Amino acid sequence: DMMDLHETQRLFLEYLHDLSNQFHRVPGSAILLRYIKSSYQNDPVRSAVELFLFLFA
């Protein structure tokens, strides 16, 4: 059971790493990340509202 948990965790982290690499290849991704980091730091509520609007637009 513990082996399955560790294997699942390893595969999940590998998947996240691959997803992150793919995202960083997208043009403009660095600008988007900077915007999210700065807006969240200044106003986390606004960031949550923007995310909600983006998901349901």
XYZ file of C-alpha atoms in Angstrom:
57
model
C 0.000 0.000 0.000
C 2.752 2.471 0.887
C 4.569 1.544 -2.302
C 1.481 2.395 -4.334
C 1.185 5.736 -2.546
C 4.812 6.599 -3.252
C 4.502 5.531 -6.884
C 1.324 7.588 -7.282
C 2.991 10.613 -5.710
C 6.051 10.210 -7.948
C 3.911 9.983 -11.078
C 1.839 12.990 -10.005
C 4.947 15.122 -9.403
C 6.391 14.007 -12.736
C 3.134 14.997 -14.435
C 3.176 18.429 -12.748
C 6.778 18.969 -13.825
C 5.926 18.097 -17.437
C 2.871 20.360 -17.331
C 4.988 23.221 -15.981
C 7.546 22.741 -18.753
C 4.798 22.791 -21.389
C 3.296 25.962 -19.883
C 6.651 27.769 -19.935
C 6.970 27.050 -23.670
C 3.797 29.032 -24.384
C 4.590 32.563 -25.623
C 3.623 35.141 -23.006
C 3.540 32.686 -20.109
C 6.252 34.595 -18.209
C 4.242 37.820 -18.505
C 1.100 36.054 -17.300
C 2.922 34.569 -14.297
C 4.404 37.970 -13.360
C 0.936 39.552 -13.583
C -0.636 36.856 -11.404
C 2.137 37.060 -8.799
C 2.006 40.858 -8.544
C -1.793 41.098 -8.503
C -2.124 38.326 -5.923
C 0.479 39.976 -3.725
C -1.327 43.319 -3.897
C -4.935 42.081 -3.777
C -5.678 38.365 -3.366
C -9.468 38.912 -3.449
C -9.250 40.597 -6.850
C -7.172 37.701 -8.150
C -9.800 35.203 -6.991
C -12.578 37.219 -8.672
C -10.561 37.457 -11.912
C -9.951 33.712 -11.885
C -13.669 33.068 -11.313
C -14.610 35.383 -14.191
C -12.007 33.833 -16.474
C -13.227 30.294 -15.782
C -16.876 31.116 -16.393
C -16.530 33.619 -19.241
